[in-house]
Tab-separated table of C-alpha atoms and ligand atoms in Angstrom:
chain	number	residue	atom	x	y	z
A	1	MET	CA	-40.125	210.765	-102.273
A	2	HIS	CA	-41.783	211.395	-105.621
A	3	ILE	CA	-39.314	213.944	-106.694
A	4	ALA	CA	-36.462	211.816	-105.660
A	5	LEU	CA	-37.910	208.863	-107.585
A	6	THR	CA	-38.278	211.239	-110.748
A	7	ILE	CA	-34.785	212.153	-110.603
A	8	LEU	CA	-33.536	208.411	-110.631
A	9	LEU	CA	-35.927	207.281	-113.065
A	10	SER	CA	-34.644	210.005	-115.373
A	11	GLY	CA	-31.285	208.219	-115.381
A	12	GLY	CA	-29.252	210.702	-113.268
A	13	LEU	CA	-27.697	209.671	-110.025
A	14	ALA	CA	-29.900	210.280	-106.969
A	15	LEU	CA	-28.137	213.277	-105.548
A	16	SER	CA	-28.863	216.893	-105.344
A	17	PRO	CA	-25.910	219.141	-107.105
A	18	GLY	CA	-23.735	220.876	-104.506
A	19	LEU	CA	-24.687	218.613	-101.701
A	20	ASN	CA	-22.323	216.074	-100.245
A	21	LYS	CA	-25.191	214.112	-98.906
A	22	PRO	CA	-27.344	211.956	-100.938
A	23	ASN	CA	-31.085	212.719	-101.170
A	24	LEU	CA	-32.231	209.032	-101.644
A	25	ILE	CA	-31.913	206.887	-98.623
A	26	THR	CA	-35.001	204.936	-98.688
A	27	PRO	CA	-35.579	200.991	-98.636
A	28	LEU	CA	-35.142	199.692	-102.364
A	29	ASP	CA	-38.258	199.721	-104.070
A	30	THR	CA	-38.076	196.991	-106.472
A	31	GLU	CA	-41.272	197.596	-108.269
A	32	SER	CA	-40.559	200.849	-109.377
A	33	HIS	CA	-36.694	200.714	-109.498
A	34	ALA	CA	-36.715	197.383	-111.417
A	35	GLN	CA	-34.728	198.640	-114.214
A	36	SER	CA	-32.228	200.654	-112.329
A	37	THR	CA	-28.734	199.505	-110.801
A	38	GLN	CA	-28.583	200.339	-107.196
A	39	VAL	CA	-25.405	200.413	-104.832
A	40	ILE	CA	-26.211	199.799	-101.240
A	41	LEU	CA	-23.433	200.486	-98.614
A	42	LEU	CA	-24.086	197.054	-96.366
A	43	GLY	CA	-20.867	198.141	-94.246
A	44	THR	CA	-18.585	200.728	-94.583
A	45	GLY	CA	-16.320	200.220	-91.413
A	46	THR	CA	-12.683	199.201	-90.664
A	47	PRO	CA	-11.657	196.419	-88.371
A	48	TYR	CA	-12.797	198.683	-85.588
A	49	PRO	CA	-16.082	197.515	-84.227
A	50	ASP	CA	-18.270	200.499	-84.823
A	51	PRO	CA	-21.777	199.680	-84.073
A	52	ALA	CA	-22.844	202.187	-86.911
A	53	ALA	CA	-20.296	200.802	-89.405
A	54	SER	CA	-20.338	197.102	-90.273
A	55	GLY	CA	-17.556	195.278	-91.740
A	56	PRO	CA	-16.777	196.188	-95.435
A	57	ALA	CA	-19.514	194.767	-97.744
A	58	THR	CA	-21.322	196.462	-100.624
A	59	ALA	CA	-24.312	195.245	-102.741
A	60	VAL	CA	-25.002	196.105	-106.224
A	61	VAL	CA	-28.394	195.385	-107.146
A	62	VAL	CA	-29.182	195.106	-110.889
A	63	ASN	CA	-32.784	194.344	-111.752
A	64	GLY	CA	-33.375	192.432	-108.439
A	65	ARG	CA	-29.938	190.461	-108.713
A	66	VAL	CA	-27.643	191.022	-105.625
A	67	PHE	CA	-23.920	190.894	-106.080
A	68	LEU	CA	-21.847	191.143	-103.129
A	69	PHE	CA	-18.407	192.723	-102.811
A	70	ASP	CA	-16.609	191.644	-99.705
A	71	VAL	CA	-18.364	189.957	-96.773
A	72	GLY	CA	-17.244	191.970	-93.423
A	73	ALA	CA	-18.576	191.113	-89.909
A	74	GLY	CA	-22.533	191.739	-89.942
A	75	VAL	CA	-22.976	191.191	-93.527
A	76	MET	CA	-25.963	189.093	-93.054
A	77	ARG	CA	-27.797	191.311	-90.660
A	78	ARG	CA	-27.123	194.190	-93.199
A	79	LEU	CA	-28.595	192.387	-96.010
A	80	LYS	CA	-31.755	191.802	-94.018
A	81	ALA	CA	-31.881	195.654	-92.819
A	82	ALA	CA	-31.549	196.553	-96.716
A	83	ASN	CA	-34.523	194.237	-97.450
A	84	LEU	CA	-32.190	192.286	-99.658
A	85	PRO	CA	-32.558	188.397	-100.209
A	86	ILE	CA	-30.931	186.526	-97.284
A	87	ASN	CA	-30.787	183.193	-99.146
A	88	GLY	CA	-27.597	183.954	-100.951
A	89	PRO	CA	-26.403	186.618	-103.571
A	90	GLU	CA	-26.017	185.600	-107.282
A	91	ALA	CA	-22.279	185.980	-106.724
A	92	LEU	CA	-19.712	187.311	-104.172
A	93	PHE	CA	-16.596	189.020	-105.235
A	94	ILE	CA	-13.982	189.296	-102.404
A	95	THR	CA	-11.104	191.997	-102.832
A	96	HIS	CA	-8.438	190.324	-100.457
A	97	LEU	CA	-8.487	188.135	-97.591
A	98	HIS	CA	-7.798	190.524	-94.447
A	99	SER	CA	-9.947	189.539	-91.870
A	100	ASP	CA	-12.030	192.618	-91.606
A	101	HIS	CA	-13.310	191.997	-95.370
A	102	THR	CA	-14.170	188.276	-94.692
A	103	LEU	CA	-15.159	187.736	-91.203
A	104	GLY	CA	-18.800	187.515	-92.436
A	105	TYR	CA	-17.876	184.785	-95.220
A	106	ALA	CA	-18.984	181.862	-92.744
A	107	ASP	CA	-22.110	183.928	-91.974
A	108	LEU	CA	-23.056	184.227	-95.649
A	109	ILE	CA	-22.312	180.864	-96.440
A	110	LEU	CA	-23.980	179.116	-93.571
A	111	THR	CA	-26.939	181.378	-92.723
A	112	SER	CA	-27.902	181.669	-96.343
A	113	TRP	CA	-28.122	177.946	-96.385
A	114	VAL	CA	-30.209	177.756	-93.257
A	115	MET	CA	-32.509	180.415	-94.746
A	116	ARG	CA	-33.206	177.873	-97.595
A	117	ARG	CA	-30.501	178.290	-100.063
A	118	ARG	CA	-30.289	175.038	-102.194
A	119	ALA	CA	-27.722	175.916	-104.822
A	120	PRO	CA	-23.975	176.827	-104.758
A	121	PHE	CA	-23.264	180.497	-105.642
A	122	PRO	CA	-19.876	181.412	-107.255
A	123	VAL	CA	-17.226	183.400	-105.184
A	124	PHE	CA	-14.357	184.936	-106.679
A	125	GLY	CA	-11.331	186.254	-105.033
A	126	PRO	CA	-7.636	186.031	-104.477
A	127	ARG	CA	-5.335	183.002	-104.214
A	128	GLY	CA	-6.011	181.482	-100.688
A	129	LEU	CA	-9.636	181.889	-101.222
A	130	GLN	CA	-10.227	178.041	-101.723
A	131	ARG	CA	-8.153	177.212	-98.832
A	132	MET	CA	-9.971	179.640	-96.243
A	133	THR	CA	-13.432	178.288	-97.720
A	134	LYS	CA	-12.347	174.501	-97.002
A	135	TYR	CA	-11.086	175.536	-93.536
A	136	LEU	CA	-14.043	177.635	-92.571
A	137	LEU	CA	-16.291	174.677	-93.579
A	138	ALA	CA	-14.144	172.177	-91.674
A	139	ALA	CA	-14.608	174.257	-88.879
A	140	TYR	CA	-18.253	174.214	-88.895
A	141	SER	CA	-18.428	170.375	-89.901
A	142	GLU	CA	-20.290	169.439	-86.802
A	143	ASP	CA	-22.829	172.193	-87.444
A	144	ILE	CA	-23.442	170.940	-90.899
A	145	ARG	CA	-23.837	167.573	-89.849
A	146	ILE	CA	-26.093	168.119	-86.866
A	147	ARG	CA	-28.273	170.534	-89.238
A	148	THR	CA	-28.309	168.155	-92.266
A	149	LYS	CA	-29.069	164.611	-90.299
A	150	GLY	CA	-30.992	165.952	-87.359
A	151	LEU	CA	-34.561	167.564	-86.908
A	152	GLU	CA	-33.473	170.857	-88.680
A	153	HIS	CA	-33.619	168.649	-92.004
A	154	GLU	CA	-31.305	171.379	-94.057
A	155	VAL	CA	-31.011	170.740	-97.511
A	156	ALA	CA	-28.117	168.412	-97.975
A	157	GLY	CA	-25.136	170.142	-99.506
A	158	GLY	CA	-26.945	173.382	-99.612
A	159	TYR	CA	-24.280	175.263	-97.981
A	160	ARG	CA	-21.837	174.671	-100.769
A	161	VAL	CA	-20.251	177.515	-102.913
A	162	ASN	CA	-18.049	177.394	-106.098
A	163	VAL	CA	-14.816	179.206	-105.425
A	164	HIS	CA	-12.913	180.535	-108.460
A	165	GLU	CA	-9.283	182.158	-107.505
A	166	ILE	CA	-8.627	184.818	-109.951
A	167	ARG	CA	-6.251	186.855	-111.898
A	168	ALA	CA	-7.007	190.590	-113.072
A	169	GLY	CA	-9.468	190.920	-116.070
A	170	VAL	CA	-13.008	190.165	-116.645
A	171	VAL	CA	-14.015	187.415	-114.166
A	172	TYR	CA	-17.766	187.362	-114.430
A	173	GLU	CA	-20.094	187.988	-117.325
A	174	LYS	CA	-23.800	187.127	-117.592
A	175	ASP	CA	-26.974	188.666	-118.718
A	176	GLY	CA	-25.694	192.257	-119.043
A	177	VAL	CA	-23.513	192.264	-115.795
A	178	ARG	CA	-19.707	192.467	-116.271
A	179	VAL	CA	-17.352	192.403	-113.526
A	180	THR	CA	-13.844	193.087	-114.082
A	181	ALA	CA	-10.802	192.536	-111.367
A	182	ILE	CA	-8.264	195.116	-111.214
A	183	ALA	CA	-5.063	194.052	-109.463
A	184	VAL	CA	-3.921	196.909	-106.952
A	185	ARG	CA	-1.104	197.133	-104.401
A	186	HIS	CA	-2.133	196.404	-100.485
A	187	GLY	CA	1.015	196.377	-98.752
A	188	ALA	CA	2.405	192.911	-98.420
A	189	TRP	CA	-0.676	190.936	-99.641
A	190	LYS	CA	0.332	189.193	-102.865
A	191	ASP	CA	-3.209	189.525	-104.179
A	192	ALA	CA	-5.476	192.487	-103.587
A	193	PHE	CA	-8.264	193.467	-106.279
A	194	ALA	CA	-10.405	196.335	-106.824
A	195	TYR	CA	-13.507	195.380	-109.162
A	196	ARG	CA	-15.059	197.715	-111.904
A	197	ILE	CA	-18.928	196.592	-112.119
A	198	ASP	CA	-20.666	197.314	-115.846
A	199	THR	CA	-24.403	196.969	-115.826
A	200	PRO	CA	-26.860	198.101	-118.663
A	201	ASP	CA	-27.173	201.670	-117.130
A	202	ARG	CA	-24.197	202.106	-114.620
A	203	SER	CA	-20.555	201.767	-114.062
A	204	ILE	CA	-19.005	201.348	-110.715
A	205	VAL	CA	-15.763	200.702	-109.300
A	206	ILE	CA	-15.058	199.458	-105.693
A	207	SER	CA	-11.291	200.007	-104.652
A	208	GLY	CA	-11.119	197.526	-101.762
A	209	ASP	CA	-8.192	198.273	-99.838
A	210	THR	CA	-5.284	199.656	-101.979
A	211	ARG	CA	-2.447	202.435	-101.743
A	212	PRO	CA	-2.823	204.908	-104.694
A	213	SER	CA	-3.573	202.671	-107.595
A	214	GLU	CA	-2.441	203.635	-111.292
A	215	ALA	CA	-4.371	200.537	-112.590
A	216	LEU	CA	-7.482	201.309	-110.843
A	217	ALA	CA	-7.355	204.915	-111.883
A	218	LYS	CA	-6.957	203.860	-115.464
A	219	ALA	CA	-9.966	201.159	-115.389
A	220	ALA	CA	-12.008	203.819	-113.278
A	221	ARG	CA	-11.820	206.630	-115.765
A	222	GLY	CA	-15.160	208.522	-116.055
A	223	VAL	CA	-17.038	205.892	-113.968
A	224	ASP	CA	-20.565	206.740	-112.607
A	225	ILE	CA	-19.710	205.672	-109.126
A	226	LEU	CA	-16.430	205.422	-107.386
A	227	ILE	CA	-16.399	203.766	-104.032
A	228	HIS	CA	-12.869	204.157	-102.452
A	229	GLU	CA	-11.049	203.539	-99.285
A	230	VAL	CA	-9.133	206.475	-97.474
A	231	TYR	CA	-7.459	207.771	-94.417
A	232	SER	CA	-6.947	211.264	-93.104
A	233	ALA	CA	-3.269	212.389	-94.242
A	234	SER	CA	-3.361	215.350	-91.835
A	235	ARG	CA	-3.848	212.898	-88.789
A	236	LEU	CA	-1.561	210.414	-89.614
A	237	ALA	CA	0.957	210.009	-86.900
A	238	PRO	CA	2.860	207.306	-84.989
A	239	GLU	CA	0.680	205.241	-82.518
A	240	ASP	CA	1.658	204.942	-78.719
A	241	ARG	CA	1.707	200.890	-78.653
A	242	PRO	CA	4.200	198.404	-79.609
A	243	GLY	CA	5.039	198.520	-83.132
A	244	GLY	CA	2.847	201.944	-83.322
A	245	LYS	CA	5.952	203.927	-84.974
A	246	ASP	CA	5.123	201.792	-88.212
A	247	TRP	CA	1.678	203.131	-88.360
A	248	PRO	CA	2.436	205.861	-90.911
A	249	ARG	CA	4.558	203.655	-92.851
A	250	TYR	CA	1.803	201.116	-92.877
A	251	CYS	CA	-0.708	203.603	-94.244
A	252	ARG	CA	1.212	204.629	-96.746
A	253	GLU	CA	2.163	201.062	-97.880
A	254	TYR	CA	-1.690	199.503	-97.555
A	255	HIS	CA	-3.863	202.670	-97.960
A	256	THR	CA	-4.897	205.790	-99.728
A	257	SER	CA	-4.756	209.252	-98.056
A	258	ASP	CA	-7.443	211.763	-98.561
A	259	VAL	CA	-4.976	213.803	-100.389
A	260	GLU	CA	-3.875	210.980	-102.593
A	261	LEU	CA	-7.393	210.324	-103.484
A	262	GLY	CA	-8.075	213.497	-104.351
A	263	GLY	CA	-5.388	213.663	-107.084
A	264	LEU	CA	-6.632	210.202	-108.531
A	265	ALA	CA	-10.648	211.300	-108.551
A	266	ALA	CA	-9.414	214.633	-110.336
A	267	ARG	CA	-8.059	212.404	-113.123
A	268	ILE	CA	-10.796	209.774	-112.882
A	269	GLN	CA	-13.406	212.211	-112.738
A	270	PRO	CA	-16.193	209.904	-111.324
A	271	LYS	CA	-19.965	211.120	-111.335
A	272	VAL	CA	-19.737	210.718	-107.769
A	273	LEU	CA	-16.984	209.619	-105.507
A	274	ILE	CA	-18.143	207.551	-102.226
A	275	LEU	CA	-15.669	207.657	-99.307
A	276	ASP	CA	-15.549	204.113	-97.673
A	277	HIS	CA	-13.765	202.247	-95.262
A	278	ILE	CA	-12.437	205.472	-93.642
A	279	ILE	CA	-9.234	205.537	-91.082
A	280	ARG	CA	-10.242	208.669	-89.583
A	281	MET	CA	-7.833	208.888	-86.510
A	282	GLY	CA	-10.335	211.458	-85.368
A	283	ALA	CA	-10.638	213.594	-88.585
A	284	SER	CA	-14.149	215.244	-89.278
A	285	ASP	CA	-15.967	214.602	-92.555
A	286	GLU	CA	-15.005	218.261	-93.548
A	287	GLU	CA	-11.401	217.487	-92.749
A	288	LEU	CA	-11.774	214.419	-95.147
A	289	LEU	CA	-13.417	216.470	-97.826
A	290	ALA	CA	-10.753	219.240	-97.648
A	291	GLY	CA	-8.090	216.425	-98.047
A	292	LEU	CA	-9.681	215.535	-101.298
A	293	ARG	CA	-9.736	219.227	-102.595
A	294	ALA	CA	-6.305	219.633	-101.452
A	295	GLY	CA	-5.351	216.720	-103.758
A	296	GLY	CA	-7.099	218.493	-106.647
A	297	TYR	CA	-10.759	216.803	-106.523
A	298	LEU	CA	-13.351	219.463	-106.839
A	299	GLY	CA	-16.190	216.999	-108.098
A	300	ARG	CA	-18.811	215.497	-106.029
A	301	ALA	CA	-17.969	213.302	-103.068
A	302	VAL	CA	-19.776	211.936	-100.223
A	303	ILE	CA	-19.088	210.048	-96.932
A	304	GLY	CA	-20.385	206.618	-97.133
A	305	LYS	CA	-22.862	205.517	-94.324
A	306	ASP	CA	-23.989	202.048	-93.852
A	307	LEU	CA	-27.517	201.382	-95.552
A	308	GLU	CA	-27.368	204.307	-97.783
A	309	ARG	CA	-28.217	203.724	-101.713
A	310	TYR	CA	-26.888	205.288	-104.345
B	1	ZN	ZN1	-9.537	196.640	-94.679
B	2	ZN	ZN1	-7.009	195.113	-96.034
């Protein structure tokens, strides 16, 4: 622990050279790490309800300030497991409105309120986010009424959030933290965004869901941490279900293969690449890492797991 802490404070990534596993996976010590930015993988899953991988959600913690990226199923329980505040983040950023990335949105809004949130937090995301928010609150209107007027005495209006439907560009800038939205292509979705986060000590790019993106490659060049979605190219095959013959085409139009990601990462040259939202189709970690190498990436890469910290 002492050695890992020394590595972190010396400004380097908390990773051992040559290993593809992080060596610092411990609860956030806000006292001693107060000045450093940490990335916490709250949920690395896909729509598949894997008990070990919650729905997509990533926290970037800067000096105790929590920024959330996507809110998949299980997000509140993962926030608690990571010892992060449960009464709301400083801001939430949503990559796109696919259900796996937003199923925890009502949970975040309402549970943070019940956990004594009083003020709105801002939520940034694509067109349609305003409508989604409005209808979620409408769906829970009776819950909100009873919790406010009944014996629970929750803070009136404390559940509110301020929604911002965004375009590409800088969407948040405050006290040394800048968040830039990058427009990416995710199949038929009109709006999908990756995000770049710049803090006083680190730069991070989170891909969200996207097919190989030139805009992302450009915006991510030389970044400290690249968190990117991926599927296994070698395992891609039609599925035995109605419509399953289109599965390979779906993956190619909506997502990025390990080989394609290897090609992108070879140009981006992140200090570390974290594979996230992995559509494995049975592929092992070794197969995915081999796919990256086949694409040309020989840098540091890790398979992201829930509650890991970087
Ligand atoms: Zn997804
Ligand atoms: Zn998606």
